[in-house]
Short mmCIF file of C-alpha atoms in Angstrom, two decimals:
data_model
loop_
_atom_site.label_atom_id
_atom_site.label_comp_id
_atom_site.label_asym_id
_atom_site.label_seq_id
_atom_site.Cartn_x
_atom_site.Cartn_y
_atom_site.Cartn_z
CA UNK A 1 73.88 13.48 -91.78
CA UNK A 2 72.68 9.82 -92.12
CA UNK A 3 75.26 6.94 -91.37
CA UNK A 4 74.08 3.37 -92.89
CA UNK A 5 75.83 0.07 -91.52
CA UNK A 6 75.93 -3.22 -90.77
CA UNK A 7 77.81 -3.63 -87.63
CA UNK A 8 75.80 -5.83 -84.80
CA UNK A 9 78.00 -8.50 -85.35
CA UNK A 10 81.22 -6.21 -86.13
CA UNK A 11 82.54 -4.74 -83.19
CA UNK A 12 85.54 -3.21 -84.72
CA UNK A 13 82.81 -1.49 -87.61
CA UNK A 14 80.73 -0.23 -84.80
CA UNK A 15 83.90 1.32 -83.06
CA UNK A 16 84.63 3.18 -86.51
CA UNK A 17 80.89 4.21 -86.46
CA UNK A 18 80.74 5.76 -83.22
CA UNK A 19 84.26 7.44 -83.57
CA UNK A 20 83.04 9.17 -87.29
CA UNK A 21 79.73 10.17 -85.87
CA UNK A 22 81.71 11.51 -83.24
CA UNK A 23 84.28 13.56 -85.21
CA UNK A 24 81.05 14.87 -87.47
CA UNK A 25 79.27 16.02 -84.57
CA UNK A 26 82.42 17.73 -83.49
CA UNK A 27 82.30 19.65 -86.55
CA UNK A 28 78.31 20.73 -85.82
CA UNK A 29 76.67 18.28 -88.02
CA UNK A 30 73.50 16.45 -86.74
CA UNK A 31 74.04 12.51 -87.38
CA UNK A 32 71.27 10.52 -87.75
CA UNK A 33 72.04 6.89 -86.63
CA UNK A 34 69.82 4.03 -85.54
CA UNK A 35 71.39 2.71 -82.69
CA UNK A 36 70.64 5.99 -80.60
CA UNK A 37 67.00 4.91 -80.99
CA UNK A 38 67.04 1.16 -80.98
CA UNK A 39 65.03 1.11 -77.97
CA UNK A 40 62.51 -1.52 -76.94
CA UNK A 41 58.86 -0.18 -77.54
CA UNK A 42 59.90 3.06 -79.38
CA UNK A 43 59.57 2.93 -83.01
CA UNK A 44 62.77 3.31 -84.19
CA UNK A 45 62.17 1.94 -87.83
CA UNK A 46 59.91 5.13 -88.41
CA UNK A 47 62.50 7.46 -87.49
CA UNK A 48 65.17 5.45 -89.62
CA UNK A 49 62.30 5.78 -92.78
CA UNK A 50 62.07 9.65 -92.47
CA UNK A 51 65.66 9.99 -92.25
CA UNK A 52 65.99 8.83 -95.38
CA UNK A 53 64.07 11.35 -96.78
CA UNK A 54 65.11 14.23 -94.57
CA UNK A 55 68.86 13.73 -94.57
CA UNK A 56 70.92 16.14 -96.21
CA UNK A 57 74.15 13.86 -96.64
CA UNK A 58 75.12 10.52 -96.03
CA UNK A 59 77.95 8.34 -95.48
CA UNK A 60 77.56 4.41 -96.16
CA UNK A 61 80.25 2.22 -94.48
CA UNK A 62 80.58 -0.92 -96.66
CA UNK A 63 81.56 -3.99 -94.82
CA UNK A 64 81.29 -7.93 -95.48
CA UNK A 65 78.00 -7.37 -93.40
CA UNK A 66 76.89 -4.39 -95.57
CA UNK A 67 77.52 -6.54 -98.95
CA UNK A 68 74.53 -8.59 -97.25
CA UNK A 69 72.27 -6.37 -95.68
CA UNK A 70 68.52 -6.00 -97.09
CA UNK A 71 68.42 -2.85 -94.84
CA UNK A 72 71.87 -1.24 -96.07
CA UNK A 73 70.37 -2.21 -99.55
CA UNK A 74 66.87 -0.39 -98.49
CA UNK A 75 68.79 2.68 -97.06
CA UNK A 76 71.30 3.01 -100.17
CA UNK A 77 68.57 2.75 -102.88
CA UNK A 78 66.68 5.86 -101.67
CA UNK A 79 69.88 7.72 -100.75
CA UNK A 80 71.54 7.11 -104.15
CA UNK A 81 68.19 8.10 -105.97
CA UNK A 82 67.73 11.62 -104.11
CA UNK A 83 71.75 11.67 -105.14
CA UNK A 84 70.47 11.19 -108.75
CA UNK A 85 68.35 13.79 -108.68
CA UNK A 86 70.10 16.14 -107.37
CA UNK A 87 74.10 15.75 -107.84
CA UNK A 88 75.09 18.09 -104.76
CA UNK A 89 73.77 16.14 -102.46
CA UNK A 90 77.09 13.91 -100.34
CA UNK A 91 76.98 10.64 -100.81
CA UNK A 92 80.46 8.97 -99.74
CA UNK A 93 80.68 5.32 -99.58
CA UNK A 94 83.70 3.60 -97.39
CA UNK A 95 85.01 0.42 -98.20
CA UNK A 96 85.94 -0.97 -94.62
CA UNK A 97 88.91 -3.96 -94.18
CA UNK A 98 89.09 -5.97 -96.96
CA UNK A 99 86.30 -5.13 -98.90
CA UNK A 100 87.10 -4.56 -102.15
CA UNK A 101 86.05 -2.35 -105.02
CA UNK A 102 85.51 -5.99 -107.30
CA UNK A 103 83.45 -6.43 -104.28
CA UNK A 104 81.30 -3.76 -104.55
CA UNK A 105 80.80 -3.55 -108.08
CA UNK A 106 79.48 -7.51 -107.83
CA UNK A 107 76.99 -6.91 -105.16
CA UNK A 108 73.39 -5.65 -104.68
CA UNK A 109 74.91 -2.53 -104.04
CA UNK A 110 76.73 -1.98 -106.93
CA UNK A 111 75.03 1.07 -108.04
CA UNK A 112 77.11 3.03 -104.80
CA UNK A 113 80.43 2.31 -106.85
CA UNK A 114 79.43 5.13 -109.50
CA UNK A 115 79.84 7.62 -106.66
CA UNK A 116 82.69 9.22 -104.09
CA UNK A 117 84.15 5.83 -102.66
CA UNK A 118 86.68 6.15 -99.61
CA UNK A 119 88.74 2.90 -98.16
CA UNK A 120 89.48 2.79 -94.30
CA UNK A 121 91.70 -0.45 -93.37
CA UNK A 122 93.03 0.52 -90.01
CA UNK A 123 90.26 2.52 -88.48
CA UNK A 124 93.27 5.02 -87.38
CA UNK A 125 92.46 8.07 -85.78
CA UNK A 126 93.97 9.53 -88.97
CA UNK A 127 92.18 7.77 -91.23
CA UNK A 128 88.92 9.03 -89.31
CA UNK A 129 89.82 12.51 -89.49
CA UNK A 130 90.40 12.10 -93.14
CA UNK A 131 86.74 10.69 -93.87
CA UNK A 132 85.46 13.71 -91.08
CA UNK A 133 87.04 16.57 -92.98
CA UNK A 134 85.18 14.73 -96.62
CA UNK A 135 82.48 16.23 -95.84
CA UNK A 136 81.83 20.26 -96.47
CA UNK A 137 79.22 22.30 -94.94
CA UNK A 138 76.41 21.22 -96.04
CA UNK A 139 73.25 23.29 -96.97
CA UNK A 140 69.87 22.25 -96.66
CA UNK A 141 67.72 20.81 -99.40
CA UNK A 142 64.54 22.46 -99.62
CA UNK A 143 63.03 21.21 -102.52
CA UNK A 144 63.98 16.89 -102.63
CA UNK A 145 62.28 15.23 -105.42
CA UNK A 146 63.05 11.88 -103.47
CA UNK A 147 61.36 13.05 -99.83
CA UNK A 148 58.57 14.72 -101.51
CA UNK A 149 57.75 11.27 -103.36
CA UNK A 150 58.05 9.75 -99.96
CA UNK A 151 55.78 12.43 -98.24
CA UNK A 152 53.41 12.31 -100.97
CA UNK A 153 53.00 8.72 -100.73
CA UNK A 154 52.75 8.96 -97.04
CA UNK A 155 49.80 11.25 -97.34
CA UNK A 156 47.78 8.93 -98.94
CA UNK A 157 48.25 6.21 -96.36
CA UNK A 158 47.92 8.32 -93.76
CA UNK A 159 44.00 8.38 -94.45
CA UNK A 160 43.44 4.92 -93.70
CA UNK A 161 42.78 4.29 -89.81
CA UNK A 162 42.42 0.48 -89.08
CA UNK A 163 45.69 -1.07 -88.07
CA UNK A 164 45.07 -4.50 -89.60
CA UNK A 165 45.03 -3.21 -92.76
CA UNK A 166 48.50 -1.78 -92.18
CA UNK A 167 49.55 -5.04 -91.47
CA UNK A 168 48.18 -6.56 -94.73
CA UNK A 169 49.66 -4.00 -97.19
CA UNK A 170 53.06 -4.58 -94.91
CA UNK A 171 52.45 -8.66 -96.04
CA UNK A 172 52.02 -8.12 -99.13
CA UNK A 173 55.46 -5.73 -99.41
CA UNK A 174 57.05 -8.70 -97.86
CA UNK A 175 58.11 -6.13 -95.11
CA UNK A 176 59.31 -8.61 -92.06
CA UNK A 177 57.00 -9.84 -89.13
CA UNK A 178 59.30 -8.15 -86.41
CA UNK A 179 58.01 -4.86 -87.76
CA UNK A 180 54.55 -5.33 -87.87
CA UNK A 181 54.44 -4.15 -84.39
CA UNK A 182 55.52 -0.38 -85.85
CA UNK A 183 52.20 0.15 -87.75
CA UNK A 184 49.90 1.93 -85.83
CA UNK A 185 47.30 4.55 -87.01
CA UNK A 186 49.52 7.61 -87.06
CA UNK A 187 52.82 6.62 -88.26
CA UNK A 188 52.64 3.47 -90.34
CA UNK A 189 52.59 5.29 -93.23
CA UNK A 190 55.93 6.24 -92.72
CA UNK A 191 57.28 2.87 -92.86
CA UNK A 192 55.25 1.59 -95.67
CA UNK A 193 56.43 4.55 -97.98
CA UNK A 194 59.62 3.84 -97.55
CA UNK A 195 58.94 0.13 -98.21
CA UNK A 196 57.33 0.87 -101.26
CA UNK A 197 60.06 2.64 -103.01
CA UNK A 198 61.71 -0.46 -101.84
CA UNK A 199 59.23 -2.64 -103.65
CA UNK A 200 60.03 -3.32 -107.27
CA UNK A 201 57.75 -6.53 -107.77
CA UNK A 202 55.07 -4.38 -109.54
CA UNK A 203 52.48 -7.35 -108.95
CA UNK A 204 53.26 -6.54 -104.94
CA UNK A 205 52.48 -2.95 -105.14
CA UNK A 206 49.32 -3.86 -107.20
CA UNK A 207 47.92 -5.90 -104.47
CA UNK A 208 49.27 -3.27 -101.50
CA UNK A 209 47.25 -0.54 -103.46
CA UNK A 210 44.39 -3.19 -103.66
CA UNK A 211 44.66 -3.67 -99.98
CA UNK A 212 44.39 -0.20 -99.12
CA UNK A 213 41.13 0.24 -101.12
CA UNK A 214 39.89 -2.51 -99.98
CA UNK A 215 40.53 -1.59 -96.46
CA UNK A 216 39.28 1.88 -96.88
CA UNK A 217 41.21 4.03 -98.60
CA UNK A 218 38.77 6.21 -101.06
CA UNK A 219 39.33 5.88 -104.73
CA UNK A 220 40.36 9.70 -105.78
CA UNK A 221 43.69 8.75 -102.91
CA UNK A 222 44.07 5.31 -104.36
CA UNK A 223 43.99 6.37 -107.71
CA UNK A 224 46.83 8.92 -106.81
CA UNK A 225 48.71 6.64 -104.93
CA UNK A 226 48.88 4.19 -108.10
CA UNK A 227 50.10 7.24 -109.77
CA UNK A 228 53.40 7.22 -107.80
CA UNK A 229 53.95 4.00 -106.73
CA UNK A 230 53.64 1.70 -109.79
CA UNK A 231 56.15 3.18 -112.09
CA UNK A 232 58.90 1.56 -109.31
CA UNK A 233 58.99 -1.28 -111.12
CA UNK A 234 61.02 -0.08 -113.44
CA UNK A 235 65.29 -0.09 -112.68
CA UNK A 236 66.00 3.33 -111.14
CA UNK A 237 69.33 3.41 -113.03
CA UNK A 238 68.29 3.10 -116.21
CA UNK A 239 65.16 5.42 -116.06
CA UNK A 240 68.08 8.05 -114.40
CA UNK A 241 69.57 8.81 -117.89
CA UNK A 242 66.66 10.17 -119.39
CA UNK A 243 67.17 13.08 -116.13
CA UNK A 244 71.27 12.74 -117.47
CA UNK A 245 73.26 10.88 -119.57
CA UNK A 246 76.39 9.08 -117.25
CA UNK A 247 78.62 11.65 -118.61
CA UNK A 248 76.54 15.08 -117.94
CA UNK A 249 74.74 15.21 -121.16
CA UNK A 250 70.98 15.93 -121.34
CA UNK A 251 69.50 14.37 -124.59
CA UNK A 252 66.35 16.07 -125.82
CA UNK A 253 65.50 13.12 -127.90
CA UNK A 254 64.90 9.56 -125.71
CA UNK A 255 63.86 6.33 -128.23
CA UNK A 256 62.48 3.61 -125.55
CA UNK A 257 63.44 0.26 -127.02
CA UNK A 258 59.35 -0.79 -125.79
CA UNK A 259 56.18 -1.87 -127.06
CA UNK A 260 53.99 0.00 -125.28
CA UNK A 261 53.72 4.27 -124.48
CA UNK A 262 52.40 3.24 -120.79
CA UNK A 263 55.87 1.80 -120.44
CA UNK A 264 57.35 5.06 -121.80
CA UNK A 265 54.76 7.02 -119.21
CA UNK A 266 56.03 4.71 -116.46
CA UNK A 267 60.27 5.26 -117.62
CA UNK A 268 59.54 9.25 -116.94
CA UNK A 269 57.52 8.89 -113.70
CA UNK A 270 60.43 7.31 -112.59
CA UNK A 271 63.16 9.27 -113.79
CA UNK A 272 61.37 12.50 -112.28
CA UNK A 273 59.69 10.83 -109.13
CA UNK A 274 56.33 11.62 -110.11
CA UNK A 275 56.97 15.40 -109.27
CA UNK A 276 54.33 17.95 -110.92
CA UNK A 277 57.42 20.34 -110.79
CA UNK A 278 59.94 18.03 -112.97
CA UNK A 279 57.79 17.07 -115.96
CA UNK A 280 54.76 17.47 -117.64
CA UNK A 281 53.81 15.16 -121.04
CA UNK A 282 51.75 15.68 -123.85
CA UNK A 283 50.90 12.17 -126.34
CA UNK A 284 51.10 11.54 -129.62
CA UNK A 285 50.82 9.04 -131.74
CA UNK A 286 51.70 7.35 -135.28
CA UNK A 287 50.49 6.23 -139.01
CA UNK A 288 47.41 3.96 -139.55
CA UNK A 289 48.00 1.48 -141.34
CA UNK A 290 47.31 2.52 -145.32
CA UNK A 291 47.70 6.40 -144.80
CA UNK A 292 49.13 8.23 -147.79
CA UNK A 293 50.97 10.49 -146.60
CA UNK A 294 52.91 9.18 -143.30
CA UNK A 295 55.26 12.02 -142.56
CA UNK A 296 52.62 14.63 -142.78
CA UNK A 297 50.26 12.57 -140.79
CA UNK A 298 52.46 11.91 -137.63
CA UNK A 299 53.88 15.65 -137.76
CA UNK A 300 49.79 16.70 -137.86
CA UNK A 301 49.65 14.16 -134.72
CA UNK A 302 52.98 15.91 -132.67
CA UNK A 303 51.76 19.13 -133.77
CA UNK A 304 47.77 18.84 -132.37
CA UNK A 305 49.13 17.38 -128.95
CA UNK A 306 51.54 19.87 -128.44
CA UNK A 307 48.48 22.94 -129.07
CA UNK A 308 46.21 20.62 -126.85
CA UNK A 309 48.52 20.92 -123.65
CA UNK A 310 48.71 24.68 -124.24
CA UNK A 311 45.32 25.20 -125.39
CA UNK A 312 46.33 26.71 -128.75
CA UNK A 313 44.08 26.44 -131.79
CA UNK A 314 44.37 24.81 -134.27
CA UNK A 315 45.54 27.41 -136.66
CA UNK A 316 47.91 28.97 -133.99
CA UNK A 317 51.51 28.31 -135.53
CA UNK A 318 54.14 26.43 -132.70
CA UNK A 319 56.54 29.20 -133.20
CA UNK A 320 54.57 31.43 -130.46
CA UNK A 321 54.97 28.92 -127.95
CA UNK A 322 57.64 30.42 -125.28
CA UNK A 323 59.61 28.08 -122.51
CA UNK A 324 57.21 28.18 -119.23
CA UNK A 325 60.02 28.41 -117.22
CA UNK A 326 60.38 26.81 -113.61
CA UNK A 327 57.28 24.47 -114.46
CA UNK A 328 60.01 21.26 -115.67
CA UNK A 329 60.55 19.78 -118.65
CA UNK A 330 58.35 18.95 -121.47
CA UNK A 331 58.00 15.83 -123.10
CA UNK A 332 56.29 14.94 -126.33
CA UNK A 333 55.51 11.15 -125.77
CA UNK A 334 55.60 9.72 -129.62
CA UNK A 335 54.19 5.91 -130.53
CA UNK A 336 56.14 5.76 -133.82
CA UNK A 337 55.85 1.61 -133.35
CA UNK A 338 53.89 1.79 -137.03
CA UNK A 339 56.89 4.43 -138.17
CA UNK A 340 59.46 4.85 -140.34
CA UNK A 341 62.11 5.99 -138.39
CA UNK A 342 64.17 8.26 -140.82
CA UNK A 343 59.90 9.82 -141.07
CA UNK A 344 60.49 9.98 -137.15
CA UNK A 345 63.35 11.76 -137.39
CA UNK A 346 63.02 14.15 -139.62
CA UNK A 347 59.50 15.24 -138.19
CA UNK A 348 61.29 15.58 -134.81
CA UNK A 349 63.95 18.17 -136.51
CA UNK A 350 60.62 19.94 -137.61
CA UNK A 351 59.71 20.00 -133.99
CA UNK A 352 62.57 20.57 -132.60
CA UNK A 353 63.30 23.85 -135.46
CA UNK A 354 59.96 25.43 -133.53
CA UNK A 355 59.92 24.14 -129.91
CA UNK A 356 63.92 23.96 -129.31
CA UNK A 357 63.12 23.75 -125.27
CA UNK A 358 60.80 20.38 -125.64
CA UNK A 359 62.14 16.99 -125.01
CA UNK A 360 60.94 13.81 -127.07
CA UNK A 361 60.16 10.26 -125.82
CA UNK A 362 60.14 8.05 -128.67
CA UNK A 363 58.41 4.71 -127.97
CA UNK A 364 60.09 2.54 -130.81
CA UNK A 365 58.93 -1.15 -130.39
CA UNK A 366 61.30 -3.99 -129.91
CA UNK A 367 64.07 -3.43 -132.81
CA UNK A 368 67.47 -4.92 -133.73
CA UNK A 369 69.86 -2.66 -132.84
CA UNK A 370 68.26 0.41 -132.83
CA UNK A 371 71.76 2.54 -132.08
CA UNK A 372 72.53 1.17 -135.60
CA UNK A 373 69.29 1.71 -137.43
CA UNK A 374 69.03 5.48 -136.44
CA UNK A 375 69.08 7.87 -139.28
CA UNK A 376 70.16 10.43 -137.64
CA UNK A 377 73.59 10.65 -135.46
CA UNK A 378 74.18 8.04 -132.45
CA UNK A 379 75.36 11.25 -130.17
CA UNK A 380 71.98 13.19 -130.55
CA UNK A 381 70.12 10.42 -129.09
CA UNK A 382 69.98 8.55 -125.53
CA UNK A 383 68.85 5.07 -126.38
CA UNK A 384 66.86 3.04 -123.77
CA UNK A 385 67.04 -1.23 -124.39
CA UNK A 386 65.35 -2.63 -121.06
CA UNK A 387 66.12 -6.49 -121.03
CA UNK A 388 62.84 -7.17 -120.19
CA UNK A 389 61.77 -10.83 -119.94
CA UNK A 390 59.30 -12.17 -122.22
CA UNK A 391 55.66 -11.14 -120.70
CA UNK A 392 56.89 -8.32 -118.48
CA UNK A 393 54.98 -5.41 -120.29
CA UNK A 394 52.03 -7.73 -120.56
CA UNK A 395 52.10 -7.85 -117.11
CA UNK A 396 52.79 -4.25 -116.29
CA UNK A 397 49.36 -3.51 -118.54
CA UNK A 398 47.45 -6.07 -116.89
CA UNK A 399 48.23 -4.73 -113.89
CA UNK A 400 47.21 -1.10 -114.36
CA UNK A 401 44.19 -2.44 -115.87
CA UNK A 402 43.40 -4.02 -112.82
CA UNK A 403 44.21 -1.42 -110.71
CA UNK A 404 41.92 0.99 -113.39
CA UNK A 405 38.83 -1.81 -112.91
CA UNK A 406 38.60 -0.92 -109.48
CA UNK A 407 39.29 2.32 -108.23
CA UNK A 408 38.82 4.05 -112.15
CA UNK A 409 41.65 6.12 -114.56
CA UNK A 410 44.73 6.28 -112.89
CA UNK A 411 46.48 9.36 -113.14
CA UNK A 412 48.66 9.85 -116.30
CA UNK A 413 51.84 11.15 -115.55
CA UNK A 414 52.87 13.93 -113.01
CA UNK A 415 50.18 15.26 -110.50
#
């Protein structure tokens, strides 16, 4: 059970903290809280970094502090993403004195107001026990898309051994001077894990991945490591709805409002956290320009990428194609930018007639209103319209091909 606060310069806060981690322990949970290891010399900021990923509940107390906080804001975005993933996991958020909800939903943390939210104002012994007896028995999580991402990043730092270039990758993730003195050979990987999920400037992460080849770091680990740590760029809440749709709805057909399938790639690395077990993608793409017959064409194109990932031949029909079950979802990755859509969509019913179990990322280009322009019904689609700023996928490409220039192909996808 991990507690995140703000509360060295809110005594009364602290007071609530102690008495809640208190009443949870009294009820045999283990609470994980950093001022237990706060201790001069002892690297406390590791601990706090595998918590996050090893916790099996959490409970976020929201004060005027908290609205603040750049580590309440670290702590939150990796607890709210493993919540993502996996709904059963408790998350309860307390809004403490006079915070309010408006609050909340205006802040850096506003993402936490989609979830359980409690209010305390007196810090009464009853209103303690209230927030204590929140919390069920909780079971343990074995299989975390969120704390495998962090281990599996983790492993790939771990290889490099000089302590300097620790501190450079830290510089370059802007992580602060006063915890430099945490990476050491040996557990500054920990840290720096967590600081890249934290990291969504993807020009940062470029140069942190360019750091650790540079400092050592062979190219088959750096290639991996730009696998699963440049899709963070993208916003964690929309990428979510492609795993489910705000109201419990699973779309099998995605159109990404983008102008570029590496964008689409990068949108479900980051729904599924790069996990080989979530999601596996096969690409396709559209018309040339002049071909005669369009639809036929781009089905031909969906149909030869979907035999390619499971080694059919050519003349094997899709119909014999069964669900591999427990190996994640599978995503046909269209570029219909060059495409009709009502050709789109009615190859995608063709599809969807002989593979009912796949899922379909449509990379659309930049359109007007695309929920308008959709020949088929609104309902059977999720639409995706990032608000990119002018340049951004330019700059996401540029970056990947710099990354590609120096260490070689980057991973596509899940690994």
């Amino acid at each position: 059970m991990f507690i995140s606060h703000s509360t060295s310069s809110d005594e009364p806060v602290a007071g609530l903290r102690d008495a809640v981690a208190s009443g949870l322990e009294a009820r045999e949970y283990t609470v994980l809280l950093d001022v237990r290891f706060q201790q001069p010399g002892q690297p406390w900021q590791l601990k706090l970094a595998r918590f996050l990923g090893e916790c099996d509940a959490a409970l976020v107390l929201v004060n005027e502090a908290a609205l603040g906080s750049s580590w309440v804001r670290r702590e939150t975005n990796i607890l709210h993403w493993r919540k993502t993933l996996h709904p059963g996991m408790v998350l309860v958020t307390v809004l403490v004195g006079e915070v309010s909800a408006g609050q909340l939903k205006n802040s850096e943390l506003r993402y936490l107001a989609d979830d359980d939210v409690e209010r305390i104002r007196t810090c009464s012994a009853t209103e303690i026990d209230r927030l204590v007896e929140r919390f069920p028995k909780i079971h343990r999580r074995p299989d975390d898309a969120v704390s495998k991402w962090l281990d599996n990043i983790g492993v790939q730092l771990a290889e490099i051994k000089a302590q300097s270039t620790f501190t450079r990758i830290a510089r370059e993730l802007d992580l602060p001077d006063e915890e430099h003195a945490q990476l050491i050979p040996g557990t500054a990987h920990v840290l720096l894990a967590s600081q890249m999920l934290h990291t969504h400037d993807v020009a940062r992460l470029c140069n942190a991945l360019l750091v650790a080849w540079d400092g050592g770091l062979d190219r088959h680990r750096t290639a991996k490591l730009a696998t699963m740590i440049l899709p963070v760029w993208v916003d964690r809440d929309e990428a979510r709805r492609i795993v489910c749709e705000t109201d419990g709805l699973v779309r099998r057909v995605v159109v990404l409002n983008v102008d570029s399938p590496l964008i689409g790639q990068h949108y479900l690395d980051r729904a599924f956290c790069v996990d080989s077990k979530g999601y596996y993608v096969a690409e396709a793409h559209g018309r040339p320009p002049g071909d005669d017959d369009p639809e036929s064409y781009l089905l031909d194109q969906c149909e030869g990428a979907v035999r390619a990932k499971f080694c059919l031949r050519q003349d094997q029909d899709l119909d014999v194609l069964k669900e591999p079950l427990n190996l994640g979802r599978f995503f046909l990755l269209l570029d219909a930018q060059r495409c009709d859509l009502a050709i789109v969509h009615r190859v995608i019913a063709q599809l969807l007639d002989k593979i009912p179990w796949m899922y379909v990322l449509v990379v659309s280009g930049r359109r007007v209103d695309l929920r308008q322009i959709w020949p088929g019904s609104p309902d059977e689609v999720l639409v995706l319209d990032p608000q990119f700023a002018d340049g951004d996928e330019i700059l996401v490409k540029a970056v990947v091909r710099r990354v590609t220039d120096r260490v070689g192909t980057i991973y596509g996808g899940s690994w």
